[in-house]
């Protein structure tokens, strides 16, 4: 596709519910990244994938957060038992490879509001 | 651990004024630096990036940034801002593995017409 796409664009949920956020990277990009943008914490790195594997999950804020990527393309970020502090904009980015010379291109984000 | 500091949280300028946004980083490895911009209602877009070579980097829309190793700085500049430059600007450093960007807190720029 022309750019990174994310769905839904907005999600409102009740505390304690599970949510799934989806990211479609740019076609041909092997590396995919999740970030979170919140008022209190700014822009934080969560996790990245090279192909289908995520070598480092230490950026995930808690064990309620998980992410997967199948077929080297679409990725899903799942938040279980959502809390109000999970409210943020979740950004996905992709790059051709995960290397310093490859630019990360960002999607429009999913705005998550936990009531 | 890497970190990025942007000293100006909010900047208000009139059109045609010159702009300089400060960015200081802390990182022990090879430095790869970026400026991203987020226009109102839009997603993050790359303005410019530095990997090596000429420390003065030119980006889109007339922006440039200078990497000063001795000062651990990568300040963003534009000689004459326009109302359309109103946006939030983020400085970032990439780790050596190329898989994690660490962002500064961002600077909100408002340009008054």
PDB file of N, CA and C in Angstrom, chain A residues 20-102:
ATOM      1  N   UNK A  20      -7.825  -5.147  20.664  1.00  0.00           N
ATOM      2  CA  UNK A  20      -6.850  -5.534  19.645  1.00  0.00           C
ATOM      3  C   UNK A  20      -6.673  -4.375  18.682  1.00  0.00           C
ATOM      4  N   UNK A  21      -5.436  -4.031  18.445  1.00  0.00           N
ATOM      5  CA  UNK A  21      -5.107  -2.949  17.522  1.00  0.00           C
ATOM      6  C   UNK A  21      -4.334  -3.564  16.350  1.00  0.00           C
ATOM      7  N   UNK A  22      -4.659  -3.102  15.157  1.00  0.00           N
ATOM      8  CA  UNK A  22      -4.092  -3.727  13.968  1.00  0.00           C
ATOM      9  C   UNK A  22      -3.202  -2.757  13.209  1.00  0.00           C
ATOM     10  N   UNK A  23      -2.156  -3.311  12.619  1.00  0.00           N
ATOM     11  CA  UNK A  23      -1.244  -2.508  11.800  1.00  0.00           C
ATOM     12  C   UNK A  23      -0.929  -3.243  10.510  1.00  0.00           C
ATOM     13  N   UNK A  24      -1.093  -2.519   9.397  1.00  0.00           N
ATOM     14  CA  UNK A  24      -0.691  -3.022   8.081  1.00  0.00           C
ATOM     15  C   UNK A  24       0.519  -2.220   7.613  1.00  0.00           C
ATOM     16  N   UNK A  25       1.671  -2.849   7.535  1.00  0.00           N
ATOM     17  CA  UNK A  25       2.864  -2.083   7.163  1.00  0.00           C
ATOM     18  C   UNK A  25       2.904  -1.811   5.658  1.00  0.00           C
ATOM     19  N   UNK A  26       3.867  -1.011   5.264  1.00  0.00           N
ATOM     20  CA  UNK A  26       4.093  -0.780   3.839  1.00  0.00           C
ATOM     21  C   UNK A  26       4.529  -2.093   3.201  1.00  0.00           C
ATOM     22  N   UNK A  27       3.983  -2.372   2.053  1.00  0.00           N
ATOM     23  CA  UNK A  27       4.290  -3.624   1.369  1.00  0.00           C
ATOM     24  C   UNK A  27       5.792  -3.760   1.134  1.00  0.00           C
ATOM     25  N   UNK A  28       6.337  -4.924   1.502  1.00  0.00           N
ATOM     26  CA  UNK A  28       7.758  -5.160   1.291  1.00  0.00           C
ATOM     27  C   UNK A  28       8.627  -4.801   2.480  1.00  0.00           C
ATOM     28  N   UNK A  29       8.054  -4.131   3.453  1.00  0.00           N
ATOM     29  CA  UNK A  29       8.819  -3.780   4.648  1.00  0.00           C
ATOM     30  C   UNK A  29       8.866  -4.979   5.591  1.00  0.00           C
ATOM     31  N   UNK A  30      10.095  -5.355   5.961  1.00  0.00           N
ATOM     32  CA  UNK A  30      10.245  -6.532   6.811  1.00  0.00           C
ATOM     33  C   UNK A  30      10.222  -6.194   8.302  1.00  0.00           C
ATOM     34  N   UNK A  31      10.502  -4.945   8.624  1.00  0.00           N
ATOM     35  CA  UNK A  31      10.555  -4.538  10.031  1.00  0.00           C
ATOM     36  C   UNK A  31       9.307  -3.743  10.392  1.00  0.00           C
ATOM     37  N   UNK A  32       8.785  -4.013  11.570  1.00  0.00           N
ATOM     38  CA  UNK A  32       7.560  -3.350  12.036  1.00  0.00           C
ATOM     39  C   UNK A  32       7.745  -2.984  13.501  1.00  0.00           C
ATOM     40  N   UNK A  33       7.255  -1.815  13.860  1.00  0.00           N
ATOM     41  CA  UNK A  33       7.488  -1.273  15.198  1.00  0.00           C
ATOM     42  C   UNK A  33       6.169  -0.772  15.792  1.00  0.00           C
ATOM     43  N   UNK A  34       6.053  -0.900  17.106  1.00  0.00           N
ATOM     44  CA  UNK A  34       4.929  -0.303  17.833  1.00  0.00           C
ATOM     45  C   UNK A  34       5.481   0.710  18.829  1.00  0.00           C
ATOM     46  N   UNK A  35       4.843   1.878  18.856  1.00  0.00           N
ATOM     47  CA  UNK A  35       5.152   2.921  19.811  1.00  0.00           C
ATOM     48  C   UNK A  35       3.854   3.377  20.459  1.00  0.00           C
ATOM     49  N   UNK A  36       3.995   4.077  21.584  1.00  0.00           N
ATOM     50  CA  UNK A  36       2.825   4.623  22.259  1.00  0.00           C
ATOM     51  C   UNK A  36       3.080   6.099  22.522  1.00  0.00           C
ATOM     52  N   UNK A  37       2.073   6.908  22.266  1.00  0.00           N
ATOM     53  CA  UNK A  37       2.180   8.357  22.497  1.00  0.00           C
ATOM     54  C   UNK A  37       1.137   8.758  23.521  1.00  0.00           C
ATOM     55  N   UNK A  38       1.595   9.156  24.685  1.00  0.00           N
ATOM     56  CA  UNK A  38       0.661   9.555  25.730  1.00  0.00           C
ATOM     57  C   UNK A  38       1.101  10.869  26.334  1.00  0.00           C
ATOM     58  N   UNK A  39       0.154  11.542  26.995  1.00  0.00           N
ATOM     59  CA  UNK A  39       0.446  12.865  27.545  1.00  0.00           C
ATOM     60  C   UNK A  39       1.554  12.811  28.581  1.00  0.00           C
ATOM     61  N   UNK A  40       1.513  11.812  29.414  1.00  0.00           N
ATOM     62  CA  UNK A  40       2.471  11.767  30.514  1.00  0.00           C
ATOM     63  C   UNK A  40       3.847  11.248  30.125  1.00  0.00           C
ATOM     64  N   UNK A  41       3.874  10.369  29.152  1.00  0.00           N
ATOM     65  CA  UNK A  41       5.124   9.664  28.825  1.00  0.00           C
ATOM     66  C   UNK A  41       5.711  10.034  27.470  1.00  0.00           C
ATOM     67  N   UNK A  42       5.038  10.848  26.700  1.00  0.00           N
ATOM     68  CA  UNK A  42       5.559  11.180  25.376  1.00  0.00           C
ATOM     69  C   UNK A  42       5.497   9.976  24.456  1.00  0.00           C
ATOM     70  N   UNK A  43       6.468   9.880  23.561  1.00  0.00           N
ATOM     71  CA  UNK A  43       6.533   8.791  22.589  1.00  0.00           C
ATOM     72  C   UNK A  43       7.452   7.700  23.121  1.00  0.00           C
ATOM     73  N   UNK A  44       6.883   6.496  23.339  1.00  0.00           N
ATOM     74  CA  UNK A  44       7.679   5.400  23.892  1.00  0.00           C
ATOM     75  C   UNK A  44       7.692   4.224  22.935  1.00  0.00           C
ATOM     76  N   UNK A  45       8.842   3.601  22.815  1.00  0.00           N
ATOM     77  CA  UNK A  45       8.978   2.372  22.036  1.00  0.00           C
ATOM     78  C   UNK A  45       8.380   1.205  22.814  1.00  0.00           C
ATOM     79  N   UNK A  46       7.635   0.368  22.119  1.00  0.00           N
ATOM     80  CA  UNK A  46       7.038  -0.802  22.766  1.00  0.00           C
ATOM     81  C   UNK A  46       7.719  -2.096  22.328  1.00  0.00           C
ATOM     82  N   UNK A  47       7.745  -2.338  21.016  1.00  0.00           N
ATOM     83  CA  UNK A  47       8.237  -3.610  20.515  1.00  0.00           C
ATOM     84  C   UNK A  47       8.520  -3.487  19.027  1.00  0.00           C
ATOM     85  N   UNK A  48       9.406  -4.339  18.529  1.00  0.00           N
ATOM     86  CA  UNK A  48       9.594  -4.367  17.082  1.00  0.00           C
ATOM     87  C   UNK A  48       9.645  -5.812  16.610  1.00  0.00           C
ATOM     88  N   UNK A  49       9.336  -5.975  15.343  1.00  0.00           N
ATOM     89  CA  UNK A  49       9.387  -7.274  14.683  1.00  0.00           C
ATOM     90  C   UNK A  49      10.342  -7.198  13.495  1.00  0.00           C
ATOM     91  N   UNK A  50      11.156  -8.209  13.364  1.00  0.00           N
ATOM     92  CA  UNK A  50      11.904  -8.420  12.134  1.00  0.00           C
ATOM     93  C   UNK A  50      11.323  -9.700  11.546  1.00  0.00           C
ATOM     94  N   UNK A  51      10.628  -9.591  10.455  1.00  0.00           N
ATOM     95  CA  UNK A  51       9.850 -10.718   9.985  1.00  0.00           C
ATOM     96  C   UNK A  51       8.733 -10.978  10.978  1.00  0.00           C
ATOM     97  N   UNK A  52       8.592 -12.230  11.387  1.00  0.00           N
ATOM     98  CA  UNK A  52       7.544 -12.584  12.334  1.00  0.00           C
ATOM     99  C   UNK A  52       8.033 -12.647  13.771  1.00  0.00           C
ATOM    100  N   UNK A  53       9.300 -12.461  13.974  1.00  0.00           N
ATOM    101  CA  UNK A  53       9.824 -12.619  15.331  1.00  0.00           C
ATOM    102  C   UNK A  53      10.075 -11.280  15.999  1.00  0.00           C
ATOM    103  N   UNK A  54       9.880 -11.273  17.310  1.00  0.00           N
ATOM    104  CA  UNK A  54      10.094 -10.078  18.124  1.00  0.00           C
ATOM    105  C   UNK A  54      11.212 -10.389  19.111  1.00  0.00           C
ATOM    106  N   UNK A  55      12.450 -10.050  18.760  1.00  0.00           N
ATOM    107  CA  UNK A  55      13.582 -10.441  19.608  1.00  0.00           C
ATOM    108  C   UNK A  55      13.585  -9.806  20.990  1.00  0.00           C
ATOM    109  N   UNK A  56      12.981  -8.645  21.120  1.00  0.00           N
ATOM    110  CA  UNK A  56      13.064  -7.917  22.374  1.00  0.00           C
ATOM    111  C   UNK A  56      11.679  -7.394  22.757  1.00  0.00           C
ATOM    112  N   UNK A  57      11.139  -7.930  23.830  1.00  0.00           N
ATOM    113  CA  UNK A  57       9.806  -7.520  24.275  1.00  0.00           C
ATOM    114  C   UNK A  57       9.876  -6.662  25.536  1.00  0.00           C
ATOM    115  N   UNK A  58      11.068  -6.210  25.870  1.00  0.00           N
ATOM    116  CA  UNK A  58      11.238  -5.522  27.155  1.00  0.00           C
ATOM    117  C   UNK A  58      10.567  -4.151  27.196  1.00  0.00           C
ATOM    118  N   UNK A  59      10.226  -3.600  26.022  1.00  0.00           N
ATOM    119  CA  UNK A  59       9.575  -2.296  25.995  1.00  0.00           C
ATOM    120  C   UNK A  59       8.093  -2.340  26.315  1.00  0.00           C
ATOM    121  N   UNK A  60       7.510  -3.534  26.303  1.00  0.00           N
ATOM    122  CA  UNK A  60       6.090  -3.640  26.623  1.00  0.00           C
ATOM    123  C   UNK A  60       5.888  -3.271  28.095  1.00  0.00           C
ATOM    124  N   UNK A  61       4.897  -2.424  28.395  1.00  0.00           N
ATOM    125  CA  UNK A  61       4.758  -1.877  29.750  1.00  0.00           C
ATOM    126  C   UNK A  61       4.384  -2.906  30.814  1.00  0.00           C
ATOM    127  N   UNK A  62       3.666  -3.951  30.433  1.00  0.00           N
ATOM    128  CA  UNK A  62       3.277  -4.964  31.412  1.00  0.00           C
ATOM    129  C   UNK A  62       2.927  -6.243  30.673  1.00  0.00           C
ATOM    130  N   UNK A  63       2.694  -7.303  31.432  1.00  0.00           N
ATOM    131  CA  UNK A  63       2.363  -8.586  30.788  1.00  0.00           C
ATOM    132  C   UNK A  63       0.936  -8.597  30.245  1.00  0.00           C
ATOM    133  N   UNK A  64       0.210  -7.506  30.409  1.00  0.00           N
ATOM    134  CA  UNK A  64      -1.115  -7.415  29.776  1.00  0.00           C
ATOM    135  C   UNK A  64      -0.993  -7.086  28.292  1.00  0.00           C
ATOM    136  N   UNK A  65       0.199  -6.648  27.907  1.00  0.00           N
ATOM    137  CA  UNK A  65       0.442  -6.273  26.517  1.00  0.00           C
ATOM    138  C   UNK A  65       1.113  -7.431  25.784  1.00  0.00           C
ATOM    139  N   UNK A  66       0.636  -7.706  24.595  1.00  0.00           N
ATOM    140  CA  UNK A  66       1.290  -8.695  23.746  1.00  0.00           C
ATOM    141  C   UNK A  66       1.130  -8.265  22.301  1.00  0.00           C
ATOM    142  N   UNK A  67       2.009  -8.775  21.463  1.00  0.00           N
ATOM    143  CA  UNK A  67       1.940  -8.438  20.044  1.00  0.00           C
ATOM    144  C   UNK A  67       2.355  -9.646  19.241  1.00  0.00           C
ATOM    145  N   UNK A  68       1.757  -9.745  18.068  1.00  0.00           N
ATOM    146  CA  UNK A  68       2.174 -10.797  17.162  1.00  0.00           C
ATOM    147  C   UNK A  68       2.151 -10.284  15.740  1.00  0.00           C
ATOM    148  N   UNK A  69       2.879 -11.006  14.902  1.00  0.00           N
ATOM    149  CA  UNK A  69       2.912 -10.659  13.487  1.00  0.00           C
ATOM    150  C   UNK A  69       2.921 -11.962  12.723  1.00  0.00           C
ATOM    151  N   UNK A  70       2.027 -12.074  11.793  1.00  0.00           N
ATOM    152  CA  UNK A  70       1.932 -13.317  11.032  1.00  0.00           C
ATOM    153  C   UNK A  70       2.178 -13.045   9.563  1.00  0.00           C
ATOM    154  N   UNK A  71       2.821 -13.986   8.920  1.00  0.00           N
ATOM    155  CA  UNK A  71       3.057 -13.867   7.486  1.00  0.00           C
ATOM    156  C   UNK A  71       3.980 -12.732   7.112  1.00  0.00           C
ATOM    157  N   UNK A  72       4.713 -12.223   8.118  1.00  0.00           N
ATOM    158  CA  UNK A  72       5.642 -11.135   7.836  1.00  0.00           C
ATOM    159  C   UNK A  72       4.975  -9.852   7.418  1.00  0.00           C
ATOM    160  N   UNK A  73       3.677  -9.713   7.717  1.00  0.00           N
ATOM    161  CA  UNK A  73       2.968  -8.519   7.281  1.00  0.00           C
ATOM    162  C   UNK A  73       2.194  -7.898   8.439  1.00  0.00           C
ATOM    163  N   UNK A  74       0.925  -8.192   8.530  1.00  0.00           N
ATOM    164  CA  UNK A  74       0.045  -7.553   9.519  1.00  0.00           C
ATOM    165  C   UNK A  74       0.479  -7.892  10.934  1.00  0.00           C
ATOM    166  N   UNK A  75       0.362  -6.897  11.806  1.00  0.00           N
ATOM    167  CA  UNK A  75       0.660  -7.115  13.219  1.00  0.00           C
ATOM    168  C   UNK A  75      -0.537  -6.697  14.060  1.00  0.00           C
ATOM    169  N   UNK A  76      -0.688  -7.397  15.178  1.00  0.00           N
ATOM    170  CA  UNK A  76      -1.756  -7.077  16.129  1.00  0.00           C
ATOM    171  C   UNK A  76      -1.144  -6.835  17.496  1.00  0.00           C
ATOM    172  N   UNK A  77      -1.517  -5.732  18.095  1.00  0.00           N
ATOM    173  CA  UNK A  77      -1.143  -5.434  19.476  1.00  0.00           C
ATOM    174  C   UNK A  77      -2.376  -5.656  20.332  1.00  0.00           C
ATOM    175  N   UNK A  78      -2.255  -6.510  21.311  1.00  0.00           N
ATOM    176  CA  UNK A  78      -3.379  -6.845  22.180  1.00  0.00           C
ATOM    177  C   UNK A  78      -3.112  -6.346  23.582  1.00  0.00           C
ATOM    178  N   UNK A  79      -4.104  -5.698  24.141  1.00  0.00           N
ATOM    179  CA  UNK A  79      -4.021  -5.261  25.529  1.00  0.00           C
ATOM    180  C   UNK A  79      -5.144  -5.950  26.290  1.00  0.00           C
ATOM    181  N   UNK A  80      -4.781  -6.733  27.270  1.00  0.00           N
ATOM    182  CA  UNK A  80      -5.768  -7.447  28.067  1.00  0.00           C
ATOM    183  C   UNK A  80      -6.097  -6.642  29.325  1.00  0.00           C
ATOM    184  N   UNK A  81      -7.329  -6.788  29.753  1.00  0.00           N
ATOM    185  CA  UNK A  81      -7.772  -6.158  31.014  1.00  0.00           C
ATOM    186  C   UNK A  81      -7.324  -4.697  31.067  1.00  0.00           C
ATOM    187  N   UNK A  82      -7.785  -3.940  30.092  1.00  0.00           N
ATOM    188  CA  UNK A  82      -7.324  -2.557  29.942  1.00  0.00           C
ATOM    189  C   UNK A  82      -7.524  -1.737  31.213  1.00  0.00           C
ATOM    190  N   UNK A  83      -6.591  -0.833  31.423  1.00  0.00           N
ATOM    191  CA  UNK A  83      -6.622   0.106  32.545  1.00  0.00           C
ATOM    192  C   UNK A  83      -6.667   1.523  31.989  1.00  0.00           C
ATOM    193  N   UNK A  84      -7.064   2.462  32.809  1.00  0.00           N
ATOM    194  CA  UNK A  84      -7.165   3.842  32.350  1.00  0.00           C
ATOM    195  C   UNK A  84      -5.814   4.390  31.903  1.00  0.00           C
ATOM    196  N   UNK A  85      -4.738   3.939  32.520  1.00  0.00           N
ATOM    197  CA  UNK A  85      -3.418   4.428  32.127  1.00  0.00           C
ATOM    198  C   UNK A  85      -2.966   3.903  30.766  1.00  0.00           C
ATOM    199  N   UNK A  86      -3.744   2.983  30.199  1.00  0.00           N
ATOM    200  CA  UNK A  86      -3.432   2.496  28.850  1.00  0.00           C
ATOM    201  C   UNK A  86      -3.932   3.474  27.788  1.00  0.00           C
ATOM    202  N   UNK A  87      -4.735   4.452  28.181  1.00  0.00           N
ATOM    203  CA  UNK A  87      -5.243   5.431  27.224  1.00  0.00           C
ATOM    204  C   UNK A  87      -4.075   6.175  26.581  1.00  0.00           C
ATOM    205  N   UNK A  88      -4.026   6.146  25.271  1.00  0.00           N
ATOM    206  CA  UNK A  88      -2.901   6.730  24.532  1.00  0.00           C
ATOM    207  C   UNK A  88      -3.192   6.578  23.046  1.00  0.00           C
ATOM    208  N   UNK A  89      -2.301   7.131  22.243  1.00  0.00           N
ATOM    209  CA  UNK A  89      -2.323   6.853  20.810  1.00  0.00           C
ATOM    210  C   UNK A  89      -1.248   5.808  20.537  1.00  0.00           C
ATOM    211  N   UNK A  90      -1.643   4.714  19.939  1.00  0.00           N
ATOM    212  CA  UNK A  90      -0.718   3.629  19.637  1.00  0.00           C
ATOM    213  C   UNK A  90      -0.315   3.750  18.177  1.00  0.00           C
ATOM    214  N   UNK A  91       0.986   3.927  17.970  1.00  0.00           N
ATOM    215  CA  UNK A  91       1.527   4.163  16.642  1.00  0.00           C
ATOM    216  C   UNK A  91       2.265   2.933  16.149  1.00  0.00           C
ATOM    217  N   UNK A  92       2.102   2.672  14.887  1.00  0.00           N
ATOM    218  CA  UNK A  92       2.832   1.597  14.233  1.00  0.00           C
ATOM    219  C   UNK A  92       3.736   2.229  13.171  1.00  0.00           C
ATOM    220  N   UNK A  93       4.891   1.663  12.984  1.00  0.00           N
ATOM    221  CA  UNK A  93       5.805   2.122  11.942  1.00  0.00           C
ATOM    222  C   UNK A  93       6.394   0.904  11.240  1.00  0.00           C
ATOM    223  N   UNK A  94       6.850   1.101  10.039  1.00  0.00           N
ATOM    224  CA  UNK A  94       7.537   0.021   9.351  1.00  0.00           C
ATOM    225  C   UNK A  94       8.736   0.576   8.603  1.00  0.00           C
ATOM    226  N   UNK A  95       9.695  -0.308   8.335  1.00  0.00           N
ATOM    227  CA  UNK A  95      10.862   0.063   7.538  1.00  0.00           C
ATOM    228  C   UNK A  95      11.277  -1.130   6.705  1.00  0.00           C
ATOM    229  N   UNK A  96      12.073  -0.874   5.677  1.00  0.00           N
ATOM    230  CA  UNK A  96      12.469  -1.955   4.783  1.00  0.00           C
ATOM    231  C   UNK A  96      13.193  -3.061   5.568  1.00  0.00           C
ATOM    232  N   UNK A  97      14.124  -2.636   6.410  1.00  0.00           N
ATOM    233  CA  UNK A  97      14.807  -3.531   7.332  1.00  0.00           C
ATOM    234  C   UNK A  97      14.953  -2.788   8.655  1.00  0.00           C
ATOM    235  N   UNK A  98      15.372  -3.481   9.686  1.00  0.00           N
ATOM    236  CA  UNK A  98      15.654  -2.790  10.953  1.00  0.00           C
ATOM    237  C   UNK A  98      17.138  -2.450  10.956  1.00  0.00           C
ATOM    238  N   UNK A  99      17.477  -1.415  10.229  1.00  0.00           N
ATOM    239  CA  UNK A  99      18.867  -0.985  10.195  1.00  0.00           C
ATOM    240  C   UNK A  99      18.916   0.529  10.285  1.00  0.00           C
ATOM    241  N   UNK A 100      20.042   1.077  10.680  1.00  0.00           N
ATOM    242  CA  UNK A 100      20.135   2.534  10.866  1.00  0.00           C
ATOM    243  C   UNK A 100      19.871   3.331   9.600  1.00  0.00           C
ATOM    244  N   UNK A 101      20.067   2.729   8.451  1.00  0.00           N
ATOM    245  CA  UNK A 101      19.901   3.496   7.215  1.00  0.00           C
ATOM    246  C   UNK A 101      18.479   3.447   6.679  1.00  0.00           C
ATOM    247  N   UNK A 102      17.620   2.671   7.310  1.00  0.00           N
ATOM    248  CA  UNK A 102      16.256   2.535   6.796  1.00  0.00           C
ATOM    249  C   UNK A 102      15.274   3.335   7.644  1.00  0.00           C
TER     250      UNK A 102
END
